[in-house]
mmCIF file of C-alpha atoms in Angstrom:
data_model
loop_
_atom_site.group_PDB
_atom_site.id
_atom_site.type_symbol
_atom_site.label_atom_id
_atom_site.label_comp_id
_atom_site.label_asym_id
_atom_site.label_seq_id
_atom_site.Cartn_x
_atom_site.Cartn_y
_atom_site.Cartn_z
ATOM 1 C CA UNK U 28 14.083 -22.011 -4.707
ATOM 2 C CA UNK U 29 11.264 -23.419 -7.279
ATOM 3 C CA UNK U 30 7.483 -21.833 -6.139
ATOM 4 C CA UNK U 31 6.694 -25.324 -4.334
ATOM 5 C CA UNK U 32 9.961 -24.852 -2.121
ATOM 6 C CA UNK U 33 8.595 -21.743 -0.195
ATOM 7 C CA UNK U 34 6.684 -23.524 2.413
ATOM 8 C CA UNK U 35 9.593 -22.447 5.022
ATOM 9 C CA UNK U 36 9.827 -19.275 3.783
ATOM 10 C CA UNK U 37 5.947 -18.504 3.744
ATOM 11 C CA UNK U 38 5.956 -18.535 7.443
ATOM 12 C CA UNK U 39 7.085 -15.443 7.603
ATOM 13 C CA UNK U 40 4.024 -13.497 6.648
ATOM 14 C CA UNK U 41 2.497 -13.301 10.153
ATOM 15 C CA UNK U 42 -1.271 -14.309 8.858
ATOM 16 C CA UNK U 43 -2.162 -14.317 12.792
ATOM 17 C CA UNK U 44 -5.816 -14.615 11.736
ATOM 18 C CA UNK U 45 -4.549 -18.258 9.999
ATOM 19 C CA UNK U 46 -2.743 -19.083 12.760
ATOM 20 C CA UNK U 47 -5.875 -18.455 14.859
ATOM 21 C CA UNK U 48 -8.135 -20.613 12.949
ATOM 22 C CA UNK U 49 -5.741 -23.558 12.639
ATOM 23 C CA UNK U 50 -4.661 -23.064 9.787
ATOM 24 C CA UNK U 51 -0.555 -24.084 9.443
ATOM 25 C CA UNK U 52 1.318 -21.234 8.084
ATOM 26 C CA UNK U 53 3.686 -23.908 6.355
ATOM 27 C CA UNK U 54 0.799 -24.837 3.686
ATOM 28 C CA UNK U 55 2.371 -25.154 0.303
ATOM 29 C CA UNK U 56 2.122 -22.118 -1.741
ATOM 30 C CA UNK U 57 2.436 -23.424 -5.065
ATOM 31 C CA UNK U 58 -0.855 -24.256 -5.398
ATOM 32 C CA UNK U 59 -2.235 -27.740 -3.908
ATOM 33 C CA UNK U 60 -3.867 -25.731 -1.202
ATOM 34 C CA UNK U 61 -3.655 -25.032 2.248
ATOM 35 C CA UNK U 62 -3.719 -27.335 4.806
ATOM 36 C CA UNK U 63 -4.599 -30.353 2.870
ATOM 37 C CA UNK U 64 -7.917 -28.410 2.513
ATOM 38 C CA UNK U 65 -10.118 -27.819 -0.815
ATOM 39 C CA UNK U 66 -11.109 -25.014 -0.301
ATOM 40 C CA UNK U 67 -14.917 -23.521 -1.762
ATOM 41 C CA UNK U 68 -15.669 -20.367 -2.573
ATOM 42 C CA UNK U 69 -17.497 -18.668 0.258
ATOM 43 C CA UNK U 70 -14.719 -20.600 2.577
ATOM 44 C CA UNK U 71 -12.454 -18.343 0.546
ATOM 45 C CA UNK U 72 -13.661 -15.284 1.052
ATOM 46 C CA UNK U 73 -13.827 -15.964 4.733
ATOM 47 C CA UNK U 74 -10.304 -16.767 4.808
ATOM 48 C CA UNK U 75 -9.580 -13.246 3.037
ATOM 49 C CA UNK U 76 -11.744 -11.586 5.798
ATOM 50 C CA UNK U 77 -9.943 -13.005 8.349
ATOM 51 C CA UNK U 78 -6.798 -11.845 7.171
ATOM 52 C CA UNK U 79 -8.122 -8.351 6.775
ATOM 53 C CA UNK U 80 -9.633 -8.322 9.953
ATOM 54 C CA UNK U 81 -6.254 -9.445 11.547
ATOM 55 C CA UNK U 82 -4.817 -5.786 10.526
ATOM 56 C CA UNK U 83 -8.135 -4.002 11.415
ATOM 57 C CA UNK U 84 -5.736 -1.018 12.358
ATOM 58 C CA UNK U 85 -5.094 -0.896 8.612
ATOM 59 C CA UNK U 86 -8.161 -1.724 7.198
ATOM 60 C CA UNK U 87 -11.163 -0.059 8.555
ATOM 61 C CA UNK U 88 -12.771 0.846 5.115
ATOM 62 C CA UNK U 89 -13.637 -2.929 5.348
ATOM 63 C CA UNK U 90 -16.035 -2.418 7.720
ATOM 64 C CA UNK U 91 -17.327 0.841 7.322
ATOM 65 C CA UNK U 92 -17.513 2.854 4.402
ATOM 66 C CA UNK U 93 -17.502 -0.185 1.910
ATOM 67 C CA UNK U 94 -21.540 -1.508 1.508
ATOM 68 C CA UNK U 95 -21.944 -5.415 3.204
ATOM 69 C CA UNK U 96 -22.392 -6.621 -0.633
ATOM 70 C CA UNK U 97 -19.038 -5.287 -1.395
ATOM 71 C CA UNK U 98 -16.875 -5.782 1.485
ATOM 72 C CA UNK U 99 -16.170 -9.516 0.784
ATOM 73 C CA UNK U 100 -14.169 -8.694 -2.971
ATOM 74 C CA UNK U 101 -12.176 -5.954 -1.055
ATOM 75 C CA UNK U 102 -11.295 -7.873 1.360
ATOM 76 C CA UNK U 103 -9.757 -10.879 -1.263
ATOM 77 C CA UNK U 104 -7.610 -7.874 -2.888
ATOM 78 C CA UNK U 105 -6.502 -6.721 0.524
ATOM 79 C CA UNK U 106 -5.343 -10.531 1.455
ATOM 80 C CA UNK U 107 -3.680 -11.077 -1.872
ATOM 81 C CA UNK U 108 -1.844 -7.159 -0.938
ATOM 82 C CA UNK U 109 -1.091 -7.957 2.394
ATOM 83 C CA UNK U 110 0.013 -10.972 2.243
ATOM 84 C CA UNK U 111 2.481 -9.833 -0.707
ATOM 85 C CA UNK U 112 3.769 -6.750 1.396
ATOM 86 C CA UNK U 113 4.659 -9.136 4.269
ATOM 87 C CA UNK U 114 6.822 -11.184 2.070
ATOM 88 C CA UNK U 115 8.516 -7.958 0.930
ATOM 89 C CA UNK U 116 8.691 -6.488 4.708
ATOM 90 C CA UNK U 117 8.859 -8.988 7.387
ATOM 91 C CA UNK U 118 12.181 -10.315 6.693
ATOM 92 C CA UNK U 119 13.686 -7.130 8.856
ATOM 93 C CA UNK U 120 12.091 -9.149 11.646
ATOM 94 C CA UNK U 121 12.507 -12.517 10.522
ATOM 95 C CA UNK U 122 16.331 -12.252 9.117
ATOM 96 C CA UNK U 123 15.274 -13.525 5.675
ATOM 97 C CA UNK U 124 17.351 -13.139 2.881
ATOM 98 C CA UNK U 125 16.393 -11.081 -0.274
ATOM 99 C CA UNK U 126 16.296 -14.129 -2.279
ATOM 100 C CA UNK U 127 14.130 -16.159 -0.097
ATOM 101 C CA UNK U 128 11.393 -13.041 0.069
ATOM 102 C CA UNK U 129 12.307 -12.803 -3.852
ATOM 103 C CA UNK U 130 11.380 -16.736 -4.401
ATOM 104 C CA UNK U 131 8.037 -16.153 -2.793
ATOM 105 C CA UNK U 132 7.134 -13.227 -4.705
ATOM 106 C CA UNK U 133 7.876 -14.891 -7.253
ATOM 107 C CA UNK U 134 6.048 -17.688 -6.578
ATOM 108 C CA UNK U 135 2.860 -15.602 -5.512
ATOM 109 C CA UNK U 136 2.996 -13.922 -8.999
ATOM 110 C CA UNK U 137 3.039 -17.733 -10.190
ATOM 111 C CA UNK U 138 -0.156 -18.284 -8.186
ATOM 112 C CA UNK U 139 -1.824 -14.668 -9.703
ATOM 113 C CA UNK U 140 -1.446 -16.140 -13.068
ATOM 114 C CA UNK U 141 -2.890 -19.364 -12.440
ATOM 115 C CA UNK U 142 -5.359 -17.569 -10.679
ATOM 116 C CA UNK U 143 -5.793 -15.029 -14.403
ATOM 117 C CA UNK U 144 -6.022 -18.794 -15.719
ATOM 118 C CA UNK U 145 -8.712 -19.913 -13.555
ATOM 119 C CA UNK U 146 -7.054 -23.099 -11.990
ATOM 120 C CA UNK U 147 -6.029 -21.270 -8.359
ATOM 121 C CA UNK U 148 -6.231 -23.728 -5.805
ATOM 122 C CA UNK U 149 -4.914 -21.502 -3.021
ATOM 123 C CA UNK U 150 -8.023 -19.940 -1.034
ATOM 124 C CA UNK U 151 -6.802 -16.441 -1.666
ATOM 125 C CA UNK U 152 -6.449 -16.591 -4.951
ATOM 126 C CA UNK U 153 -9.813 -18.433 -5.785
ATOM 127 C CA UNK U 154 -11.834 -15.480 -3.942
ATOM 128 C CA UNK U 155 -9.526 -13.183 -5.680
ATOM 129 C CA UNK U 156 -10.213 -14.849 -9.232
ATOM 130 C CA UNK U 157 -14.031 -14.724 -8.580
ATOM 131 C CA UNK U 158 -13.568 -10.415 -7.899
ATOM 132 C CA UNK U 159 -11.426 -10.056 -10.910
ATOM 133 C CA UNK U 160 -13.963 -12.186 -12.826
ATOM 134 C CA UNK U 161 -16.803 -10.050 -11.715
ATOM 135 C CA UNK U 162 -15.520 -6.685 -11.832
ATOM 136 C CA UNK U 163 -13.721 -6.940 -14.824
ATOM 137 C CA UNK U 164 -10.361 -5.797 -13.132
ATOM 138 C CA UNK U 165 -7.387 -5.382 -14.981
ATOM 139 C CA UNK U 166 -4.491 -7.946 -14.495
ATOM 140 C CA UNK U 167 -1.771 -5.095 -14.523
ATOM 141 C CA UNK U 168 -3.177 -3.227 -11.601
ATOM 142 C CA UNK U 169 -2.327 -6.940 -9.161
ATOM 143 C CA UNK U 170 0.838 -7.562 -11.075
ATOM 144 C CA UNK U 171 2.348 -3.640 -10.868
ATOM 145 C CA UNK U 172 1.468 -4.156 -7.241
ATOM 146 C CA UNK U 173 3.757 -7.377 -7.163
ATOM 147 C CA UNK U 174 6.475 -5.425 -8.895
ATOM 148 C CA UNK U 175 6.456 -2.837 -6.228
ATOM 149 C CA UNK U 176 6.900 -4.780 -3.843
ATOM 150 C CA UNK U 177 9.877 -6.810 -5.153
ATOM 151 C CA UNK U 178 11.199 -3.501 -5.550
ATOM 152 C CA UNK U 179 10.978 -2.833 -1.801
ATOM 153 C CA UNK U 180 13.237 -5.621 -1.568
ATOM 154 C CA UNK U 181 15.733 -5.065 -3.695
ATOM 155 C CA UNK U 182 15.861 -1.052 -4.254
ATOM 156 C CA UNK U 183 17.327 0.897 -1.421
ATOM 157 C CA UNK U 184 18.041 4.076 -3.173
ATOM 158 C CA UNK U 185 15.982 6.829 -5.965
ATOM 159 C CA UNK U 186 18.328 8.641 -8.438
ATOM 160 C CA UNK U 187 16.093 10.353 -9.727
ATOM 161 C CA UNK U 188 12.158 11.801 -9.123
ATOM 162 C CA UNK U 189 10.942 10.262 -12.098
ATOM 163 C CA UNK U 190 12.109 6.870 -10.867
ATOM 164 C CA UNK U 191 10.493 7.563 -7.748
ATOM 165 C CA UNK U 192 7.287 8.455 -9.578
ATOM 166 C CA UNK U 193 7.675 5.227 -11.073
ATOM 167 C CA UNK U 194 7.433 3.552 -7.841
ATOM 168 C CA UNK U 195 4.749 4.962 -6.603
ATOM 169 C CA UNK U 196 2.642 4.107 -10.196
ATOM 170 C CA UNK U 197 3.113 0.469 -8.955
ATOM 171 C CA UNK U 198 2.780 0.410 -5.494
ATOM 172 C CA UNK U 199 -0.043 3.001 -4.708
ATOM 173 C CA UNK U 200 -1.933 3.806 -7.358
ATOM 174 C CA UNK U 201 -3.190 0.865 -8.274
ATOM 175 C CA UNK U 202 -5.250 0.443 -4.879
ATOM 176 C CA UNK U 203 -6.886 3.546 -5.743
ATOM 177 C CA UNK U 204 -7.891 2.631 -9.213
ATOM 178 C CA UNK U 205 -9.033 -1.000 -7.657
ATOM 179 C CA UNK U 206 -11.195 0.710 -5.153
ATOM 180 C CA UNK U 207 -13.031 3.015 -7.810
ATOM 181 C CA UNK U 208 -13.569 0.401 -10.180
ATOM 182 C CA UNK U 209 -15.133 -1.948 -7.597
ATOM 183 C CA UNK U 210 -17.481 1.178 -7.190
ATOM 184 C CA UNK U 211 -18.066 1.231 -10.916
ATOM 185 C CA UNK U 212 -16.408 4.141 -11.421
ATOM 186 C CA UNK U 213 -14.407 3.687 -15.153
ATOM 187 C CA UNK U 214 -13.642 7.068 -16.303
ATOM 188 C CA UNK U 215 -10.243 7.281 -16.724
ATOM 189 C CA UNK U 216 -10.497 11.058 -16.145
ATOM 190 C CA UNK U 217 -11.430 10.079 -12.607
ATOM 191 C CA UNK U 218 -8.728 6.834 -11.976
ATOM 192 C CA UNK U 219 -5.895 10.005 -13.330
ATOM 193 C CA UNK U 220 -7.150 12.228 -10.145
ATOM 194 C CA UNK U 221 -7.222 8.965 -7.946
ATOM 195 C CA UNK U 222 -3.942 8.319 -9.380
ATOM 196 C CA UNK U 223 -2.332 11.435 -8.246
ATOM 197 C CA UNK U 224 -4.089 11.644 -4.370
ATOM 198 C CA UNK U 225 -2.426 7.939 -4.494
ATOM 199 C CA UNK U 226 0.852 9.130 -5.227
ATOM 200 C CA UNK U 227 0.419 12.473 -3.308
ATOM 201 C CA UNK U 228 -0.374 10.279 -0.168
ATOM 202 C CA UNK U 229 2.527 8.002 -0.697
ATOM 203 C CA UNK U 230 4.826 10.917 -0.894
ATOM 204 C CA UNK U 231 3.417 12.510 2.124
ATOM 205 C CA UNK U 232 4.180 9.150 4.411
ATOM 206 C CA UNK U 233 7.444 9.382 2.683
ATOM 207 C CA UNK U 234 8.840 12.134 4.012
ATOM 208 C CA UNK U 235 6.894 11.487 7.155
ATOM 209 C CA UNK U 236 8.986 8.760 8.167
ATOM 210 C CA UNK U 237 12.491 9.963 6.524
ATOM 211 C CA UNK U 238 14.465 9.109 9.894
ATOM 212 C CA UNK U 239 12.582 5.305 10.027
ATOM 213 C CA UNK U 240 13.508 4.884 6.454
ATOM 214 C CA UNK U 241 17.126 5.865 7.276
ATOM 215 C CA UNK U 242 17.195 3.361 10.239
ATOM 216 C CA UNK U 243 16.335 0.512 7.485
ATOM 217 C CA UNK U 244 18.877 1.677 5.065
ATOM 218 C CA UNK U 245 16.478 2.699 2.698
ATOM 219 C CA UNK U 246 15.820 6.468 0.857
ATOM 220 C CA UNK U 247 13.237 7.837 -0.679
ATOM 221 C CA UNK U 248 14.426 11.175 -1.163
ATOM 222 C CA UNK U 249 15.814 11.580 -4.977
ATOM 223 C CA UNK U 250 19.169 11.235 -5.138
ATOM 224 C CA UNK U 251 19.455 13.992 -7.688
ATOM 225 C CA UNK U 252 17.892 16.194 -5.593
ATOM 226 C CA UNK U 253 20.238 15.855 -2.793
ATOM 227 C CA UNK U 254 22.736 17.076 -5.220
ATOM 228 C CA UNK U 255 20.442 19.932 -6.292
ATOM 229 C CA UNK U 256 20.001 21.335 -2.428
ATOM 230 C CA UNK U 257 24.017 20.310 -1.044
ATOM 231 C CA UNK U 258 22.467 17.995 1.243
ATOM 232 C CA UNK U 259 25.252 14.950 1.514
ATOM 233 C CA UNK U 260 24.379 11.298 2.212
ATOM 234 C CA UNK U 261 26.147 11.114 5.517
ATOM 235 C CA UNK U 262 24.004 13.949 6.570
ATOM 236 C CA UNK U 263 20.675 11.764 6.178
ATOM 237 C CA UNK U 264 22.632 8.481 8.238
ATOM 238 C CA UNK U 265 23.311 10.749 11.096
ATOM 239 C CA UNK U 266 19.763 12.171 11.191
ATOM 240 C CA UNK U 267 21.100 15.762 11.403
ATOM 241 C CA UNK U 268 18.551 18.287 10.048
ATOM 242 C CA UNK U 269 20.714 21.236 7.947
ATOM 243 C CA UNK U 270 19.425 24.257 6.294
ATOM 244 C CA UNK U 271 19.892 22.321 2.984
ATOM 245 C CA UNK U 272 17.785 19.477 3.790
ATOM 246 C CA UNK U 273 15.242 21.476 5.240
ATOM 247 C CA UNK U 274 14.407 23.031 1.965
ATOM 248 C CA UNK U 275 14.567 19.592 0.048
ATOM 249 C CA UNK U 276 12.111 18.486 2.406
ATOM 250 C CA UNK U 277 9.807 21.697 2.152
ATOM 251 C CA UNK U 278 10.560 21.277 -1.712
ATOM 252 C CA UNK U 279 9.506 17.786 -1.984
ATOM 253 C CA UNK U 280 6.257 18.677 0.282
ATOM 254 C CA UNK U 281 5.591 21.308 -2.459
ATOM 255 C CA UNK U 282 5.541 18.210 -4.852
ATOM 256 C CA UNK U 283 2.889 16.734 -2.836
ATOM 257 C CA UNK U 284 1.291 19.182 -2.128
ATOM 258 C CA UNK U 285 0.519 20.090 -6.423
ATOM 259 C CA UNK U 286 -0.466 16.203 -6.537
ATOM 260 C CA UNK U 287 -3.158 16.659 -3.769
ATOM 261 C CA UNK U 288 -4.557 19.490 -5.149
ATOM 262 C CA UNK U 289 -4.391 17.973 -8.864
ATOM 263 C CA UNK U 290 -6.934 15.035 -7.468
ATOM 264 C CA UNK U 291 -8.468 17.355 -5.003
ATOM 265 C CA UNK U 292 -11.998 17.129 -7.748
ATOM 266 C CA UNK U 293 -11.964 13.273 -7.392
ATOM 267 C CA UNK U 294 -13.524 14.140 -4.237
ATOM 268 C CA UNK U 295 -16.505 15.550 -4.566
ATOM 269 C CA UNK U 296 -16.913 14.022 -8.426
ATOM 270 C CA UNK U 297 -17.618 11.104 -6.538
ATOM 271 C CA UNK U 298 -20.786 10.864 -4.007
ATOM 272 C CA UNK U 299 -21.833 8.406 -1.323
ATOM 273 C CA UNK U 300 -19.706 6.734 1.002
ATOM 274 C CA UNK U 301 -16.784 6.410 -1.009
ATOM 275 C CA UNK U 302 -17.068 9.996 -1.281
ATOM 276 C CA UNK U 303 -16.610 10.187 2.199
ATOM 277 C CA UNK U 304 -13.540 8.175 2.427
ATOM 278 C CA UNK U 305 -11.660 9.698 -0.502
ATOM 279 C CA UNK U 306 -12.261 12.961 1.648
ATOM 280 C CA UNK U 307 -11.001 11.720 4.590
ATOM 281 C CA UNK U 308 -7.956 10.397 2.667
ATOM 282 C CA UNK U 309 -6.912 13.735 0.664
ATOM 283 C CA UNK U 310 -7.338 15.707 4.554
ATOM 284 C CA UNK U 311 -5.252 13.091 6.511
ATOM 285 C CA UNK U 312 -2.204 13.572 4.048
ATOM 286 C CA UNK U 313 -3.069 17.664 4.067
ATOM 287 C CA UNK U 314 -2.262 17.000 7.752
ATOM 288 C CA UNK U 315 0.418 15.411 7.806
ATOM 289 C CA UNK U 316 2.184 17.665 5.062
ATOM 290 C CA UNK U 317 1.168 20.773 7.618
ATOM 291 C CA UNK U 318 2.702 18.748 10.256
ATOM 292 C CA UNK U 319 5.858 18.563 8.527
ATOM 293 C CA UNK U 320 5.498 22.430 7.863
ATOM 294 C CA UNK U 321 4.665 23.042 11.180
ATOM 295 C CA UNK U 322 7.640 21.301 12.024
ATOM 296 C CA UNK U 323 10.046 23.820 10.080
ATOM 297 C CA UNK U 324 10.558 20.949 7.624
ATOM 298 C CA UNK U 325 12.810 19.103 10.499
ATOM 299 C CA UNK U 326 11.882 15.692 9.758
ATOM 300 C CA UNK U 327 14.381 14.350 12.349
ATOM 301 C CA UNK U 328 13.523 16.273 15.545
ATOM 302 C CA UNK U 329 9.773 15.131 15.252
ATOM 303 C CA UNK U 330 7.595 13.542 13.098
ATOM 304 C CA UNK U 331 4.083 14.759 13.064
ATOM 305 C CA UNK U 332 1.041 11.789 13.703
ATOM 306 C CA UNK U 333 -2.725 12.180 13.067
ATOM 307 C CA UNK U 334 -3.994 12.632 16.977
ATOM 308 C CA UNK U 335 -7.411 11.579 17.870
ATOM 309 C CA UNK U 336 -8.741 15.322 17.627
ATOM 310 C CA UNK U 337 -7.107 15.201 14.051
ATOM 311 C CA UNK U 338 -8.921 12.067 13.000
ATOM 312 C CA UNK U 339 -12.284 13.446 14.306
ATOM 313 C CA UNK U 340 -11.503 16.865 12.569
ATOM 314 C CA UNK U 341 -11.320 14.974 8.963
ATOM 315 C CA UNK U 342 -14.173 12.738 10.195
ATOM 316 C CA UNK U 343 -16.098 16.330 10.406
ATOM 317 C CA UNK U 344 -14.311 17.434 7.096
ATOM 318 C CA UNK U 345 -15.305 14.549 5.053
ATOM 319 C CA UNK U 346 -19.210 14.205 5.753
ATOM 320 C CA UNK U 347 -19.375 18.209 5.658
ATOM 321 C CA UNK U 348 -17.467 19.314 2.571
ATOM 322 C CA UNK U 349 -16.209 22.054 4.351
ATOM 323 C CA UNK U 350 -12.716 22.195 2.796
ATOM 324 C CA UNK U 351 -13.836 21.089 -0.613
#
C-alpha cells in the first residue's frame, strides 16, 4: 500500500473531534489535504486543538498548566502523537492488519518529512511545521516517536532490559524533552533527568497493567529476567501470581523506582507552572509503584489506580513541595 492508498485505512484513528466538525475521516493522507480543503495556518492549529480536546481525559496540561500563548504548538505535537498512536493501537478494535497500520505509519513519517521540507499540505502537519520552525525542535525527537510506535505493532516480546530501555528512549522520552524545550529549557543536564522520570513513568504503567498487556499478547517484562527469577511464560498467560514473579515484579519496581529518584531534581530545577506539573507527574508514578507494593507485588489480583483523594493529594504535593 503506497502513502496515497491509506485513505481506507486512516479511518481507523477515531479523530471524533473531525468527525464532529465535518470533516471525512477518509481524506487522503498523502498530502493533497483534507477534505478538498486548503487549509491556513490558524485553521490548522484549530484542527490540532480539536483533536486534543477530543481526548481531554488525556490531555489536561493543554488547558491548564501550559500558558494560552503556548497551548496552540502543544497541542499540534499532541495531534501529530495521537493520531500516530491510534494507527499503532486501534487496529485491536478495528481488526486491521499489521501491514495496513504499518503502511500508514509509514506514510505519516512520509508526511513528517515533507512537513521537515516545508511543503505539508495536511493541516496537522502545517501547524506542526510552524512549532518545529519556531522552537527549533529537533527532527529525531517526532521521528523516534514514529519508530516507537511501529514497534508497538510489530514487537510483542523484550529479551532483554536494555532493549526495553530502548523502547522507552523512543516512545516516552521524547515528549518530555518536547515539553521542556517548548519551555526553553535546553540544558541537556536537565532533558537527561526528564529523560529518566519519562522512562521511570513508562515503566511504572508497565507493570501496572501486566495482566492487560497479557490479554493483548504483548510483554513488557524482560525476557531474560524471567529466566533470572524461574518465572515461566505460561505462568504470565494464565495470570497466576507465584513467589517468583512476585519478586521480578518488586525487582523491576526497584528499577523504577532508581529512575524516579535519578530525575527527582528536574523538579524543583524547574519553576513555574511546569514546575508544577513535572511534580505532579514524578508523585502519580510514586503512587502507583506503592500501589503495586502495597499490593505484595501481585499484579494479577489487583491493579492499583490513582483515586480522586490520590489525585488531590499530588495536586497538594506539587504546588507545596512537600515531598521534594
Amino acid at each position: 500500500m503506497k502513502a496515497g492508498q491509506c485513505r481506507e485505512a486512516v479511518q481507523f484513528t477515531k479523530m471524533s473531534a473531525a468527525t464532529n466538525h465535518g470533516i471525512s475521516l477518509s481524506a487522503t493522507i498523502d498530502g493533497d489535504g483534507i477534505g478538498g480543503k486548503d487549509w491556513d495556518l490558524n485553521d490548522s492549529y484549530r484542527y490540532c486543538e480539536r483533536i486534543a480536546r477530543s481526548h481531554y481525559e488525556n490531555f489536561p496540561v493543554g488547558s491548564v498548566i501550559v500558558p494560552k500563548y503556548l497551548r496552540k504548538y502543544f497541542y499540534s505535537i499532541y495531534a501529530f502523537a495521537r493520531t500516530a498512536d491510534d494507527f499503532a493501537d486501534e487496529g485491536y478494535e478495528n481488526n486491521h492488519s499489521e501491514e495496513e497500520r504499518l503502511d500508514c505509519l509509514r506514510a505519516w513519517l512520509q508526511m513528517l518529512q515533507e512537513c521537515l521540507r516545508g511543503s505539508a499540505s495536511h493541516p496537522i502537519f502545517i501547524a506542526l511545521s510552524d512549532t518545529i520552525s519556531r522552537f527549533s525542535l529537533p527532527a529525531e525527537l517526532f521521528e523516534d516517536l514514529l519508530s516507537a510506535f511501529s514497534q508497538d505493532v510489530t514487537k510483542r516480546r523484550y529479551e532483554s532490559y536494555d532493549q526495553l530501555l530502548d523502547y522507552c528512549r523512543r516512545s516516552a522520552n521524547p515528549i518530555g524533552r518536547l515539553i521542556l524545550l517548548l519551555f526553553g529549557h535546553r540544558d541537556e543536564a536537565l532533558h537527561l533527568m526528564s529523560d529518566a522520570i519519562c522512562t521511570a513513568l513508562q515503566l511504572a504503567n508497565h507493570w501496572q497493567d501486566v495482566r492487560i498487556d497479557i490479554g493483548k499478547d504483548r510483554l513488557y517484562l524482560p525476557l531474560e529476567d524471567l529466566s533470572r527469577f524461574a518465572v515461566e511464560l505460561e505462568t504470565l498467560i494464565e495470570c497466576r501470581a507465584s513467589s517468583g514473579l512476585r519478586r521480578l515484579i518488586e525487582f523491576e519496581c526497584e528499577r523504577a523506582w532508581s529512575l524516579f529518584e535519578k530525575g527527582k531534581p528536574l523538579c524543583t530545577a524547574v519553576q513555574g507552572r511546569l514546575g508544577i506539573e513535572l511534580r505532579a507527574v514524578w508523585l502519580g508514578g510514586a503512587r502507583i509503584l506503592r500501589g503495586i507494593r502495597k499490593n505484595e507485588y501481585d499484579v494479577f489480583s489487583s491493579r492499583p489506580v490513582i483515586t480522586k483523594f490520590d489525585k488531590l493529594a499530588i495536586l497538594i504535593g506539587a504546588v507545596t513541595r512537600s515531598s521534594f
